CSV table of C-alpha atoms in Angstrom, one decimal:
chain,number,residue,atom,x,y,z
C,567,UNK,CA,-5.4,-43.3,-2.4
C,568,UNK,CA,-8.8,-42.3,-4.1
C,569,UNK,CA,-8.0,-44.4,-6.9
C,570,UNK,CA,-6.7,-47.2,-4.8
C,571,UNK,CA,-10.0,-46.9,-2.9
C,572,UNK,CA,-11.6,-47.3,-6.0
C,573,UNK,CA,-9.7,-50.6,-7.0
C,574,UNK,CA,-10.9,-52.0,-3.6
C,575,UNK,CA,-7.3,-52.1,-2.9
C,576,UNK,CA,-7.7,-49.7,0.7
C,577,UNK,CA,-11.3,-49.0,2.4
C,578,UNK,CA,-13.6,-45.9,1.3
C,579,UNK,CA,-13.1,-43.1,4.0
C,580,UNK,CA,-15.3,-40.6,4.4
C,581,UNK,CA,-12.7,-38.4,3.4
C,582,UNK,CA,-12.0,-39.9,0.4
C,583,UNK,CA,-15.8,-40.1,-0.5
C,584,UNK,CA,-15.7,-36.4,0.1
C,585,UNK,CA,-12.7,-35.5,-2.4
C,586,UNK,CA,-14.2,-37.9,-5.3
C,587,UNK,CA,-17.6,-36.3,-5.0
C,588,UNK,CA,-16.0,-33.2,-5.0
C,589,UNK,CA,-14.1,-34.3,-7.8
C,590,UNK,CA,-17.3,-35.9,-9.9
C,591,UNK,CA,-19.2,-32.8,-9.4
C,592,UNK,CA,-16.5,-30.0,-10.5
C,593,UNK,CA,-16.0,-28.6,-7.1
C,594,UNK,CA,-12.8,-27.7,-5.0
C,595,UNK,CA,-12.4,-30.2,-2.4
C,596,UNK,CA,-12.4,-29.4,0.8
C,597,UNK,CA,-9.1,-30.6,1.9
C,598,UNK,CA,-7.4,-28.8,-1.2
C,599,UNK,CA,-9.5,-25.4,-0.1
C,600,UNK,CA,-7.8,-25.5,3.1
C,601,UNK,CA,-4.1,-25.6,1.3
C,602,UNK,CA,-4.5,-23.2,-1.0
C,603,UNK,CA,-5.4,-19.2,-1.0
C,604,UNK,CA,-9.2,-18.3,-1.0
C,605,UNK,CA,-11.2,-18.6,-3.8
C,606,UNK,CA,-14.5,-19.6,-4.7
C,607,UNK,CA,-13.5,-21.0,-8.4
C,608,UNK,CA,-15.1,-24.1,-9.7
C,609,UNK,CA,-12.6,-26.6,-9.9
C,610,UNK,CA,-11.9,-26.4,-14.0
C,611,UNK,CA,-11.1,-22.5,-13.4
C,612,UNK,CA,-8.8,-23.4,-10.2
C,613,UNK,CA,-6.7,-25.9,-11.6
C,614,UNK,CA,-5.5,-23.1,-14.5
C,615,UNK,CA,-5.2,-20.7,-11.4
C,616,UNK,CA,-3.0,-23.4,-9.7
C,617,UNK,CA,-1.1,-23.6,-12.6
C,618,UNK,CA,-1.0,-20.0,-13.1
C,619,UNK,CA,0.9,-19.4,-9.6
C,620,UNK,CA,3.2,-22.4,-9.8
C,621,UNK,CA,4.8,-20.4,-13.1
C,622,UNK,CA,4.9,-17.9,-11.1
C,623,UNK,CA,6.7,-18.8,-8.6
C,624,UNK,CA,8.8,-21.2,-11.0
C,625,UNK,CA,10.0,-17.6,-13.2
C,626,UNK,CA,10.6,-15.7,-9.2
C,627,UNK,CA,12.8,-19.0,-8.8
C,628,UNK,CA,14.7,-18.5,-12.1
C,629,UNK,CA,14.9,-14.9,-12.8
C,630,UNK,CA,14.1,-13.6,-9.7
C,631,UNK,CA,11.2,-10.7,-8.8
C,632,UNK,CA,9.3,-9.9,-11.0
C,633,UNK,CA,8.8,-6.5,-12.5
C,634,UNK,CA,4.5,-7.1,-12.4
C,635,UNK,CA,3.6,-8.9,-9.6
C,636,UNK,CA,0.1,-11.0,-10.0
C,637,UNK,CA,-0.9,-10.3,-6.5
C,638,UNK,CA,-3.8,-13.1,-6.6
C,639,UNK,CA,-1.4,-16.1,-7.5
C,640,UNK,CA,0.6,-15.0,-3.8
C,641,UNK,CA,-0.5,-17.5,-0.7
C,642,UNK,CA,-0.6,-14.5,1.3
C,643,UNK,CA,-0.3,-11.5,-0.7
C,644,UNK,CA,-0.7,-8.9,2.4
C,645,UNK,CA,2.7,-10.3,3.4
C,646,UNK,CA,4.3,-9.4,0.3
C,647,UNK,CA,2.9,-5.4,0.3
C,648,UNK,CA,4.0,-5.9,4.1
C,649,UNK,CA,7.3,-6.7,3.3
C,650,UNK,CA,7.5,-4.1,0.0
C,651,UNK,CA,7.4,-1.5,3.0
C,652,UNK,CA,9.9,-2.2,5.0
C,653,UNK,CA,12.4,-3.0,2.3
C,654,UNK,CA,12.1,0.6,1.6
C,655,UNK,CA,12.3,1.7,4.8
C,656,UNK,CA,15.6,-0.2,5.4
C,657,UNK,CA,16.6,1.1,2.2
C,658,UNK,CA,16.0,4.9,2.5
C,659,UNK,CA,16.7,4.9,6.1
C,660,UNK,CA,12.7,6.2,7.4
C,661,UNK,CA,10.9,5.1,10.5
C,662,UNK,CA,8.4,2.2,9.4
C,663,UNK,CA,5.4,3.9,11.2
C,664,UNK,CA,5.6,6.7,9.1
C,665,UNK,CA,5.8,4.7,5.5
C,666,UNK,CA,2.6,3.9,3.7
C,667,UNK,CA,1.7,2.5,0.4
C,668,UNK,CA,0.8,4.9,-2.3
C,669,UNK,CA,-1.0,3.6,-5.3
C,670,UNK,CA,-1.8,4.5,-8.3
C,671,UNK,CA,-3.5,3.4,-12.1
C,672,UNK,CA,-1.2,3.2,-14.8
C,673,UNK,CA,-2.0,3.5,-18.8
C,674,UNK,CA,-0.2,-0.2,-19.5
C,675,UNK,CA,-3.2,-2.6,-20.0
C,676,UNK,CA,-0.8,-5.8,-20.0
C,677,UNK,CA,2.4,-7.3,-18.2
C,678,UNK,CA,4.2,-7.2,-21.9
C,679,UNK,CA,3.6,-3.3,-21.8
C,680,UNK,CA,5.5,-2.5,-18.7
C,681,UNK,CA,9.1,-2.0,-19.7
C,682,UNK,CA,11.5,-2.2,-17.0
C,683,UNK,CA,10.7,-2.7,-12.7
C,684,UNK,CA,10.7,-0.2,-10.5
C,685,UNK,CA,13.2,0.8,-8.6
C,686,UNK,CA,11.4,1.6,-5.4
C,687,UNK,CA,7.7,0.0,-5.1
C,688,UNK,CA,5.9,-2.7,-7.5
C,689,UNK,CA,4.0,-3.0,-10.6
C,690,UNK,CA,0.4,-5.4,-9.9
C,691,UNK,CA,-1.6,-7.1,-12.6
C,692,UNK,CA,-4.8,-8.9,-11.8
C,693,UNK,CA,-6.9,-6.7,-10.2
C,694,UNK,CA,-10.6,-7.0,-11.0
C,695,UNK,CA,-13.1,-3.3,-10.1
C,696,UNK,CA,-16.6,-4.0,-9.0
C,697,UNK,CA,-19.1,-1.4,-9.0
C,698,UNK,CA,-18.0,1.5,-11.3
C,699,UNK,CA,-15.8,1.3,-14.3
C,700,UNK,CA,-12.4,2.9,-15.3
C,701,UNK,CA,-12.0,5.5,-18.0
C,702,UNK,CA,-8.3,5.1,-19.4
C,703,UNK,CA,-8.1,8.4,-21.1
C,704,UNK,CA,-9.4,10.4,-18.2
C,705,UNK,CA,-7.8,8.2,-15.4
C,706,UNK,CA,-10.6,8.2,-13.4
C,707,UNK,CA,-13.4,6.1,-12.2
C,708,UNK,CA,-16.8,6.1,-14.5
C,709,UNK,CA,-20.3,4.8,-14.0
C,710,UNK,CA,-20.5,0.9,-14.6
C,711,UNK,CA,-21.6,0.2,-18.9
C,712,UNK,CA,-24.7,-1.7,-18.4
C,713,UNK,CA,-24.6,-5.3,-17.7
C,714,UNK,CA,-20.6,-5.1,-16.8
C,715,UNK,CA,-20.7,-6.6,-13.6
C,716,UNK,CA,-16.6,-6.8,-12.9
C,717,UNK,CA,-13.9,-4.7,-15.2
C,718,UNK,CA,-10.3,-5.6,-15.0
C,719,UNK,CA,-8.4,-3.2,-13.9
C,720,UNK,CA,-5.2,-1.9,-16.2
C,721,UNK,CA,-1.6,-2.3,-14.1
C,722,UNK,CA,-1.4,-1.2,-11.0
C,723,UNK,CA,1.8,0.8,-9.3
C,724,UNK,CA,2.4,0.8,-5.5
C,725,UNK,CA,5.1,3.0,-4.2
C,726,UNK,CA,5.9,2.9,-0.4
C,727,UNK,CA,6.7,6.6,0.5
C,728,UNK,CA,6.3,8.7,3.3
C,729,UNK,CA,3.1,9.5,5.2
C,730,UNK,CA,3.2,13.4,5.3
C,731,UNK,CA,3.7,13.1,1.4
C,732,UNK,CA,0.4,12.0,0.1
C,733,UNK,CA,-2.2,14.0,-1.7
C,734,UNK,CA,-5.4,12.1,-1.5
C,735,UNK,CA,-7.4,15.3,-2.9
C,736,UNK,CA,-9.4,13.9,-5.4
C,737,UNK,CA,-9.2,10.3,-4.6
C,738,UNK,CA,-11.5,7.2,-3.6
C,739,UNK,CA,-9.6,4.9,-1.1
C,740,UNK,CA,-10.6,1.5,-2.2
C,741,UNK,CA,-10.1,-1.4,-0.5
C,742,UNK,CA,-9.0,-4.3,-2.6
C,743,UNK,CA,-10.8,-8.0,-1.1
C,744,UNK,CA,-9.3,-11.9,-2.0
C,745,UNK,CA,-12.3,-12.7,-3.2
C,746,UNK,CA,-16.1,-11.5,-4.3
C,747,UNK,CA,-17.3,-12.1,-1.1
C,748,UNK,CA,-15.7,-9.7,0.3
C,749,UNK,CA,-14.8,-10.0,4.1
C,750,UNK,CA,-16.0,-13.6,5.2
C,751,UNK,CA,-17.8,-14.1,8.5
C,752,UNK,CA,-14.8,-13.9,10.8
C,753,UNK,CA,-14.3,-10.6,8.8
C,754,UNK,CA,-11.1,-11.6,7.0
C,755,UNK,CA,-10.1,-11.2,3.4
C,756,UNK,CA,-9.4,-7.0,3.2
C,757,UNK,CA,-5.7,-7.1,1.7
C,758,UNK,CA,-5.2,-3.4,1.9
C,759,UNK,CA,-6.6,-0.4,-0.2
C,760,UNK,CA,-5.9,1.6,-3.5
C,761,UNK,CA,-6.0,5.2,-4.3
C,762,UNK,CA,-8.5,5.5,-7.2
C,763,UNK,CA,-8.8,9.2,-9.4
C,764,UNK,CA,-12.5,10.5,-9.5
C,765,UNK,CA,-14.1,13.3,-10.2
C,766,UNK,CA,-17.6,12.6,-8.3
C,767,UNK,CA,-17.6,12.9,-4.3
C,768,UNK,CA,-16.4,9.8,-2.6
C,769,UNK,CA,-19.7,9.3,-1.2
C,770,UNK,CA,-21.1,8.4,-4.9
C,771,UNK,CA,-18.4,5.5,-5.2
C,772,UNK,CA,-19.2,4.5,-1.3
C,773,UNK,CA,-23.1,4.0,-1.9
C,774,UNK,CA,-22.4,2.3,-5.5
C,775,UNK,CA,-20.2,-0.4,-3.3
C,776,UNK,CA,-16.8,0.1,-5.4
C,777,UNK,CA,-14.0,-2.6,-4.4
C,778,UNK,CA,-11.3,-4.6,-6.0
C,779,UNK,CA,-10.4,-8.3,-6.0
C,780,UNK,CA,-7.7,-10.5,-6.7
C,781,UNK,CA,-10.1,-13.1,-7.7
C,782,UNK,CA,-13.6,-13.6,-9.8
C,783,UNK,CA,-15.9,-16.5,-9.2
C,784,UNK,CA,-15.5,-17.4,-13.0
């Protein structure tokens, strides 16, 4: 229609006028935004986002789960962790109240590292730190390097297990966001939260302002 409109073929809406200015000036139009998941990409680095979830969902289609799941190219990924749950639950035969999510950071850096799925729980890629950095030798969190904004995290592994068997002695709880922004105004956008290794007091990592997201601005 926009470039029918352009022809003179059909009138210029003001919905149209909206989308080619979007378009002209390398931002996400409106009427896309409110189709896809949350972002606050530039256009250039949303289309290879786009393009990077419809592969995604084209391999699901073919091959079926994947063993790393890229958690930022779901629609609605808190579904998916949702649903991770009470798989097991159904599976192992345990009340779903009493099942949590218990996460922890692996030593594989990449998606090619990972050998094989998991028979119980996940494998997630894509998550980017904020706030402190990530030691791979010691496993634990580490004051930012100077300058480094945003780290990427290496591959995540989420286990649903029973409540009364965690240990979060020595842990940060970290909530992981869709976006930089955080929670928006309506305070959405907290997908859930991540157990991170630290030796420092959880306070330190509070007042420093550590998250995760599934999504940079770049």
């Amino acid at each position: 229609d926009l470039l029918r409109a352009f022809k003179g073929e059909i009138g210029m809406s003001e919905e149209l006028d909206a989308l080619g200015n979007a378009l002209f000036d390398g931002f996400l139009p409106a009427q896309w935004r409110k189709l896809a998941p949350d972002t606050d990409k530039k256009l250039g680095s949303w289309i290879s986002h786009f393009l990077d979830r419809y592969k995604q969902y084209q391999a699901w289609i073919s091959h079926g789960e994947p063993a790393v799941i890229w958690l930022s190219g779901l629609h609605v990924p808190e579904s998916y962790l949702t649903a991770l749950v009470q798989t097991t639950c159904r599976a192992n035969n345990w009340p779903l109240d009493k099942c949590v999510q218990y996460s922890s950071v692996t030593k594989y850096q990449s998606i090619n590292d990972v050998p094989c799925a998991l028979e119980s729980g996940t494998y997630i890629s894509g998550l980017y730190l904020e706030g402190a950095g990530w030691d791979s030798h010691l496993d634990c969190l580490v004051p930012q390097q100077p300058k480094v904004l945003v780290v990427n995290l290496p591959i995540l592994q989420v286990i649903p297990i029973e409540a009364n068997k965690i240990d979060i002695t020595g842990q940060f709880i970290a909530p992981v966001y869709v976006t930089q922004k955080r929670r928006n105004a309506m305070g959405v956008g907290l997908v859930f939260t991540v157990m991170l290794k630290t030796n420092e007091s959880t306070a330190h990592w509070v007042l420093q302002g550590v998250a995760l997201s599934l999504n940079t601005d770049t």
